[in-house]
């Protein structure tokens, strides 16, 4: 069996144009159930990482990381979160933690760790700068995680940021639910060229007590808001979403700033109009506003628990308003703003027909 994947490259600027290419690729076996007939993205900087139709869901744990600064984390001029978490980070590199919640009896199908930050201006940057972090589970033992995918991108002026990701399925299967800590590696000498700003752990799981769902994870390094990429979308064809279905969409992005606005996130099914996703914590015209929320509510269990997670957005939105009539086709659209953002990943889960 072969599947057709259509990839659209959309360029903004003088005479916006699109180029359609059709690629025949070997079918990716689904973990369970039937795979959607077709799927595609408007830019090659995002690609499908995981897809399944199974009883289970997708969860995530995420947090921003305290900003290291001169004088130590307790210094009066230090702008980042302070306290015990920041102090602990000084021994292994700055760190933060969050709780991964999995329903009892779940088996991890796929797990991926995403992280990003900034690169110090003017410093000589080794090729692997930002390409590794330390991941600790409940037992406190730290495991070095090396990126299997990473990218550098402009932030503002001469400043540059980075994003990275790695498969951690085996580690999370072993560690299970509970608190996870992500730390920057100890600095060599007095400083480091890469400053870790935030991370997100995204986990797809299987559980026979859960409803049957479509599960989808896309990731990459999409620099939204640049002249080359003002808008992008991802679509699926051949889904079996029933009417009045429940569902959610989660994002992992870097570079968000509260109040700047202009960007948007929208979903549509079938021939319906796009529905902009927003909630109490994330306005429709400023969803990438430096928050870690779940359906508009702050996520409990983070250390530090800053309401403003500068440099990181890891939010989960309710999809139910867009799924009232059910669907065989679903599109997700991202619109950039003058402010640049880097979209590292997004994940979907929706009810599926038996």
Coordinates of C-alpha atoms in Angstrom, one line a residue:
X1 CA 0.0 0.0 0.0
X2 CA 1.2 3.5 -0.9
X3 CA 0.0 6.9 0.4
X4 CA 0.0 10.2 -1.4
X5 CA 1.2 13.2 0.7
X6 CA 0.7 16.6 -0.8
X7 CA 3.1 19.3 0.4
X8 CA 2.3 23.0 -0.3
X9 CA 5.1 25.6 0.0
X10 CA 3.6 29.0 0.6
X11 CA 5.8 32.1 0.2
X12 CA 4.9 35.6 1.4
X13 CA 6.2 38.9 0.0
X14 CA 6.2 39.9 -3.6
X15 CA 3.6 38.0 -5.5
X16 CA 2.7 35.2 -3.1
X17 CA 2.8 31.9 -4.8
X18 CA 2.3 28.3 -4.1
X19 CA 3.9 25.2 -5.5
X20 CA 2.2 21.8 -5.4
X21 CA 4.2 18.7 -5.3
X22 CA 2.9 15.2 -5.0
X23 CA 5.1 12.6 -3.5
X24 CA 4.5 8.9 -3.3
X25 CA 5.8 7.5 -0.1
X26 CA 5.6 4.1 1.6
X27 CA 2.7 4.0 4.0
X28 CA 3.5 4.5 7.6
X29 CA 1.9 1.7 9.7
X30 CA -0.6 2.9 12.3
X31 CA -0.1 1.8 15.8
X32 CA -3.7 0.7 15.9
X33 CA -6.8 1.1 13.8
X34 CA -7.0 2.6 10.3
X35 CA -4.8 5.5 9.3
X36 CA -6.3 8.6 7.6
X37 CA -6.3 8.3 3.8
X38 CA -4.2 11.5 3.3
X39 CA -2.5 14.2 5.2
X40 CA -0.3 17.1 4.4
X41 CA 1.3 20.4 5.5
X42 CA 1.8 23.8 3.8
X43 CA 5.4 23.9 4.6
X44 CA 8.1 21.2 4.8
X45 CA 9.4 22.6 8.1
X46 CA 6.7 20.5 9.9
X47 CA 6.1 16.7 9.4
X48 CA 4.0 14.0 11.0
X49 CA 5.9 12.3 13.8
X50 CA 3.2 10.0 15.2
X51 CA -0.3 8.9 14.2
X52 CA -2.7 6.3 15.5
X53 CA -6.3 5.4 16.0
X54 CA -6.5 3.7 19.4
X55 CA -8.0 3.8 22.8
X56 CA -5.9 6.3 24.7
X57 CA -4.8 9.9 24.4
X58 CA -2.0 12.5 24.4
X59 CA -0.7 14.3 27.4
X60 CA 2.1 16.7 28.1
X61 CA 4.2 18.2 30.9
X62 CA 5.9 21.5 30.3
X63 CA 7.6 24.5 31.9
X64 CA 9.7 27.5 31.4
X65 CA 13.2 27.6 32.8
X66 CA 14.5 30.3 35.1
X67 CA 16.8 32.7 33.4
X68 CA 20.4 32.6 34.7
X69 CA 21.9 36.0 35.4
X70 CA 24.8 37.7 37.1
X71 CA 24.8 37.5 40.9
X72 CA 22.9 34.2 41.1
X73 CA 19.2 33.4 41.1
X74 CA 18.5 35.3 44.3
X75 CA 20.1 38.6 43.0
X76 CA 17.8 41.6 43.1
X77 CA 18.4 42.3 39.4
X78 CA 17.7 38.8 38.3
X79 CA 14.5 38.9 36.1
X80 CA 13.7 35.2 36.0
X81 CA 12.0 33.0 38.6
X82 CA 13.9 32.7 41.9
X83 CA 14.0 30.3 44.8
X84 CA 14.8 26.6 45.5
X85 CA 14.2 25.4 41.9
X86 CA 16.6 28.0 40.5
X87 CA 19.2 27.3 43.2
X88 CA 19.1 23.5 42.5
X89 CA 19.6 24.3 38.8
X90 CA 23.0 26.0 39.6
X91 CA 24.5 22.5 40.4
X92 CA 23.6 21.0 37.0
X93 CA 22.7 23.9 34.9
X94 CA 19.4 25.9 35.3
X95 CA 16.3 23.6 35.6
X96 CA 12.6 23.4 36.1
X97 CA 10.1 20.6 36.6
X98 CA 6.5 19.6 35.8
X99 CA 4.2 16.6 36.5
X100 CA 3.3 14.1 33.7
X101 CA -0.1 12.7 34.4
X102 CA -1.1 9.4 32.8
X103 CA -4.3 7.4 33.5
X104 CA -3.7 4.3 35.6
X105 CA -3.0 1.3 33.4
X106 CA -1.6 3.3 30.4
X107 CA 1.2 2.1 28.1
X108 CA 3.3 4.8 26.5
X109 CA 3.1 4.5 22.7
X110 CA 5.4 7.4 21.9
X111 CA 7.2 10.2 23.8
X112 CA 9.1 13.2 22.6
X113 CA 11.0 15.9 24.4
X114 CA 11.1 19.4 23.0
X115 CA 13.2 22.3 24.2
X116 CA 14.4 25.7 23.1
X117 CA 16.1 28.9 24.1
X118 CA 18.5 31.6 23.0
X119 CA 22.1 31.7 21.9
X120 CA 24.3 34.4 23.5
X121 CA 25.2 37.1 21.0
X122 CA 28.8 37.5 20.1
X123 CA 29.9 34.2 21.6
X124 CA 31.6 31.5 19.6
X125 CA 28.9 28.8 19.2
X126 CA 29.9 25.2 18.9
X127 CA 28.0 23.1 16.4
X128 CA 26.1 21.2 19.2
X129 CA 25.1 24.3 21.2
X130 CA 21.6 23.8 22.6
X131 CA 21.6 20.2 21.4
X132 CA 21.5 18.4 24.7
X133 CA 19.7 18.6 28.1
X134 CA 19.4 16.5 31.3
X135 CA 16.1 14.7 32.0
X136 CA 15.4 13.4 35.5
X137 CA 12.4 11.3 36.6
X138 CA 11.2 10.8 40.2
X139 CA 14.3 8.9 41.3
X140 CA 16.4 12.0 40.6
X141 CA 18.8 10.3 38.3
X142 CA 19.6 12.6 35.3
X143 CA 19.9 11.2 31.8
X144 CA 21.6 13.2 29.1
X145 CA 19.2 13.5 26.1
X146 CA 20.8 14.5 22.8
X147 CA 18.7 16.1 20.0
X148 CA 17.9 14.1 16.9
X149 CA 16.5 17.3 15.4
X150 CA 17.5 20.9 16.0
X151 CA 17.4 24.4 14.3
X152 CA 18.7 27.9 14.8
X153 CA 16.6 30.9 13.9
X154 CA 16.7 34.8 14.2
X155 CA 14.8 36.3 17.2
X156 CA 15.4 40.0 16.9
X157 CA 18.3 42.0 15.5
X158 CA 21.4 39.9 15.7
X159 CA 20.0 37.6 18.4
X160 CA 19.4 34.0 17.6
X161 CA 17.3 31.3 19.1
X162 CA 17.4 27.5 18.9
X163 CA 15.0 24.6 19.2
X164 CA 15.6 20.9 19.6
X165 CA 13.8 17.6 20.0
X166 CA 14.5 14.0 20.8
X167 CA 12.7 10.7 21.1
X168 CA 12.5 9.7 24.8
X169 CA 9.9 6.8 24.5
X170 CA 12.1 4.3 26.3
X171 CA 12.9 6.7 29.1
X172 CA 9.2 7.6 29.7
X173 CA 8.1 3.9 29.5
X174 CA 10.6 3.2 32.3
X175 CA 9.8 6.3 34.4
X176 CA 6.0 6.4 34.0
X177 CA 3.8 9.1 35.4
X178 CA 5.2 11.6 37.9
X179 CA 7.5 14.6 38.1
X180 CA 10.1 15.2 35.5
X181 CA 12.9 17.8 35.6
X182 CA 14.7 19.2 32.6
X183 CA 18.1 21.0 33.1
X184 CA 20.6 22.7 31.0
X185 CA 24.0 20.9 31.1
X186 CA 26.5 22.4 33.4
X187 CA 28.4 25.4 31.9
X188 CA 31.9 24.7 30.8
X189 CA 34.0 27.5 32.3
X190 CA 32.1 30.6 33.4
X191 CA 29.3 30.8 30.8
X192 CA 27.4 28.8 28.2
X193 CA 26.5 29.9 24.7
X194 CA 23.0 28.3 24.8
X195 CA 20.5 29.5 27.3
X196 CA 17.6 27.1 27.9
X197 CA 14.2 28.9 28.1
X198 CA 11.6 26.1 28.2
X199 CA 10.7 22.5 27.4
X200 CA 7.7 20.3 26.8
X201 CA 7.3 16.5 27.1
X202 CA 4.6 15.1 24.8
X203 CA 3.4 11.6 25.4
X204 CA 0.9 9.5 23.4
X205 CA -0.5 6.5 25.4
X206 CA -2.7 3.5 25.0
X207 CA -5.3 2.6 27.6
X208 CA -8.2 0.1 27.1
X209 CA -10.4 2.1 29.5
X210 CA -10.2 5.3 27.4
X211 CA -12.4 6.1 24.3
X212 CA -11.3 5.4 20.8
X213 CA -9.5 8.4 19.5
X214 CA -7.5 9.8 16.5
X215 CA -4.1 10.7 17.9
X216 CA -1.7 12.9 15.8
X217 CA 1.6 14.6 16.5
X218 CA 3.5 16.9 14.1
X219 CA 6.8 18.6 14.8
X220 CA 9.7 20.4 13.2
X221 CA 11.0 24.0 13.2
X222 CA 8.5 26.4 11.6
X223 CA 9.6 30.0 11.8
X224 CA 6.2 31.8 11.7
X225 CA 6.2 35.6 11.2
X226 CA 9.2 35.6 8.9
X227 CA 8.8 37.1 5.3
X228 CA 9.1 33.5 4.0
X229 CA 6.3 32.1 6.2
X230 CA 3.4 34.2 7.2
X231 CA 0.8 31.4 7.3
X232 CA 0.8 27.7 7.3
X233 CA -1.7 24.9 7.7
X234 CA -1.9 21.1 8.2
X235 CA -4.8 19.0 7.0
X236 CA -6.1 15.4 7.3
X237 CA -8.5 13.7 5.0
X238 CA -10.4 10.4 5.7
X239 CA -11.0 10.8 9.4
X240 CA -13.9 9.3 11.2
X241 CA -14.9 12.0 13.7
X242 CA -18.5 11.6 15.0
X243 CA -20.9 14.6 15.5
X244 CA -20.6 16.3 18.9
X245 CA -17.1 14.8 19.3
X246 CA -14.7 15.9 22.0
X247 CA -11.1 16.8 21.2
X248 CA -8.2 19.0 22.0
X249 CA -5.2 20.6 20.2
X250 CA -1.9 21.3 21.9
X251 CA 1.0 23.5 20.8
X252 CA 4.7 23.9 21.7
X253 CA 6.1 27.2 20.5
X254 CA 9.0 29.5 21.4
X255 CA 9.3 33.3 21.3
X256 CA 5.8 34.3 22.5
X257 CA 5.3 37.5 24.4
X258 CA 2.2 38.6 26.3
X259 CA 0.4 41.5 24.7
X260 CA 2.2 41.7 21.3
X261 CA -0.6 39.9 19.5
X262 CA -1.4 39.5 15.8
X263 CA -1.0 35.7 15.5
X264 CA -3.9 33.3 15.4
X265 CA -4.6 29.6 15.5
X266 CA -7.7 28.2 13.8
X267 CA -9.4 24.9 12.9
X268 CA -12.1 23.9 10.5
X269 CA -13.8 20.6 9.6
X270 CA -15.3 19.8 6.2
X271 CA -16.5 22.9 4.4
X272 CA -17.2 24.9 7.5
X273 CA -15.5 28.3 8.2
X274 CA -12.4 28.3 10.3
X275 CA -13.0 28.5 14.1
X276 CA -10.3 30.5 16.0
X277 CA -9.1 28.7 19.1
X278 CA -9.0 30.8 22.2
X279 CA -9.9 30.6 25.9
X280 CA -9.7 32.5 29.2
X281 CA -5.9 32.5 29.2
X282 CA -5.2 32.8 25.4
X283 CA -6.9 35.5 23.4
X284 CA -7.9 34.8 19.8
X285 CA -5.4 37.4 18.5
X286 CA -2.7 36.5 20.9
X287 CA -2.6 32.8 21.6
X288 CA 1.2 32.6 21.7
X289 CA 1.4 34.8 24.9
X290 CA 3.9 32.9 27.1
X291 CA 1.7 30.6 29.0
X292 CA 1.4 26.9 30.0
X293 CA -2.3 26.2 30.2
X294 CA -4.9 23.5 29.8
X295 CA -8.3 24.6 28.4
X296 CA -7.6 28.1 29.7
X297 CA -6.5 27.1 33.2
X298 CA -2.9 27.2 34.6
X299 CA -1.3 23.8 34.8
X300 CA -0.7 22.7 38.4
X301 CA 2.5 21.0 39.7
X302 CA 5.1 23.1 37.9
X303 CA 8.2 24.3 39.7
X304 CA 8.7 27.2 39.4
X305 CA 5.0 28.0 38.8
X306 CA 5.3 31.3 37.0
X307 CA 2.1 32.5 35.3
X308 CA 4.2 34.1 32.5
X309 CA 6.5 31.5 30.9
X310 CA 8.6 33.9 28.8
X311 CA 10.1 32.1 25.8
X312 CA 7.7 29.2 25.9
X313 CA 4.0 28.4 25.0
X314 CA 2.7 25.0 25.8
X315 CA -1.1 25.3 25.7
X316 CA -3.9 22.8 25.1
X317 CA -7.1 24.1 23.5
X318 CA -10.6 22.7 23.4
X319 CA -11.6 21.5 19.9
X320 CA -15.2 20.7 20.7
X321 CA -16.7 23.9 19.1
X322 CA -15.1 23.0 15.8
X323 CA -16.3 19.4 15.9
X324 CA -20.1 19.8 16.3
X325 CA -21.0 18.3 13.0
X326 CA -18.3 15.6 12.9
X327 CA -15.8 15.4 10.1
X328 CA -13.8 13.4 7.6
X329 CA -11.5 16.3 6.9
X330 CA -9.8 18.6 9.4
X331 CA -7.5 21.6 8.8
X332 CA -5.4 23.5 11.3
X333 CA -4.2 27.0 10.3
X334 CA -1.4 29.0 11.9
X335 CA -1.2 32.8 11.1
X336 CA 2.0 34.6 12.1
X337 CA 2.5 38.2 13.1
X338 CA 5.2 40.8 12.9
X339 CA 6.7 39.2 16.0
X340 CA 8.5 36.0 15.1
X341 CA 7.5 32.7 16.7
X342 CA 9.0 29.2 16.3
X343 CA 6.4 26.4 16.2
X344 CA 8.1 23.3 17.4
X345 CA 5.2 20.9 17.6
X346 CA 1.4 20.5 17.8
X347 CA -0.7 17.5 18.7
X348 CA -4.4 16.6 18.2
X349 CA -6.7 14.1 19.8
X350 CA -10.4 13.7 18.7
X351 CA -13.1 11.1 19.2
X352 CA -13.2 8.4 16.5
X353 CA -16.0 6.3 15.2
X354 CA -15.8 2.5 15.8

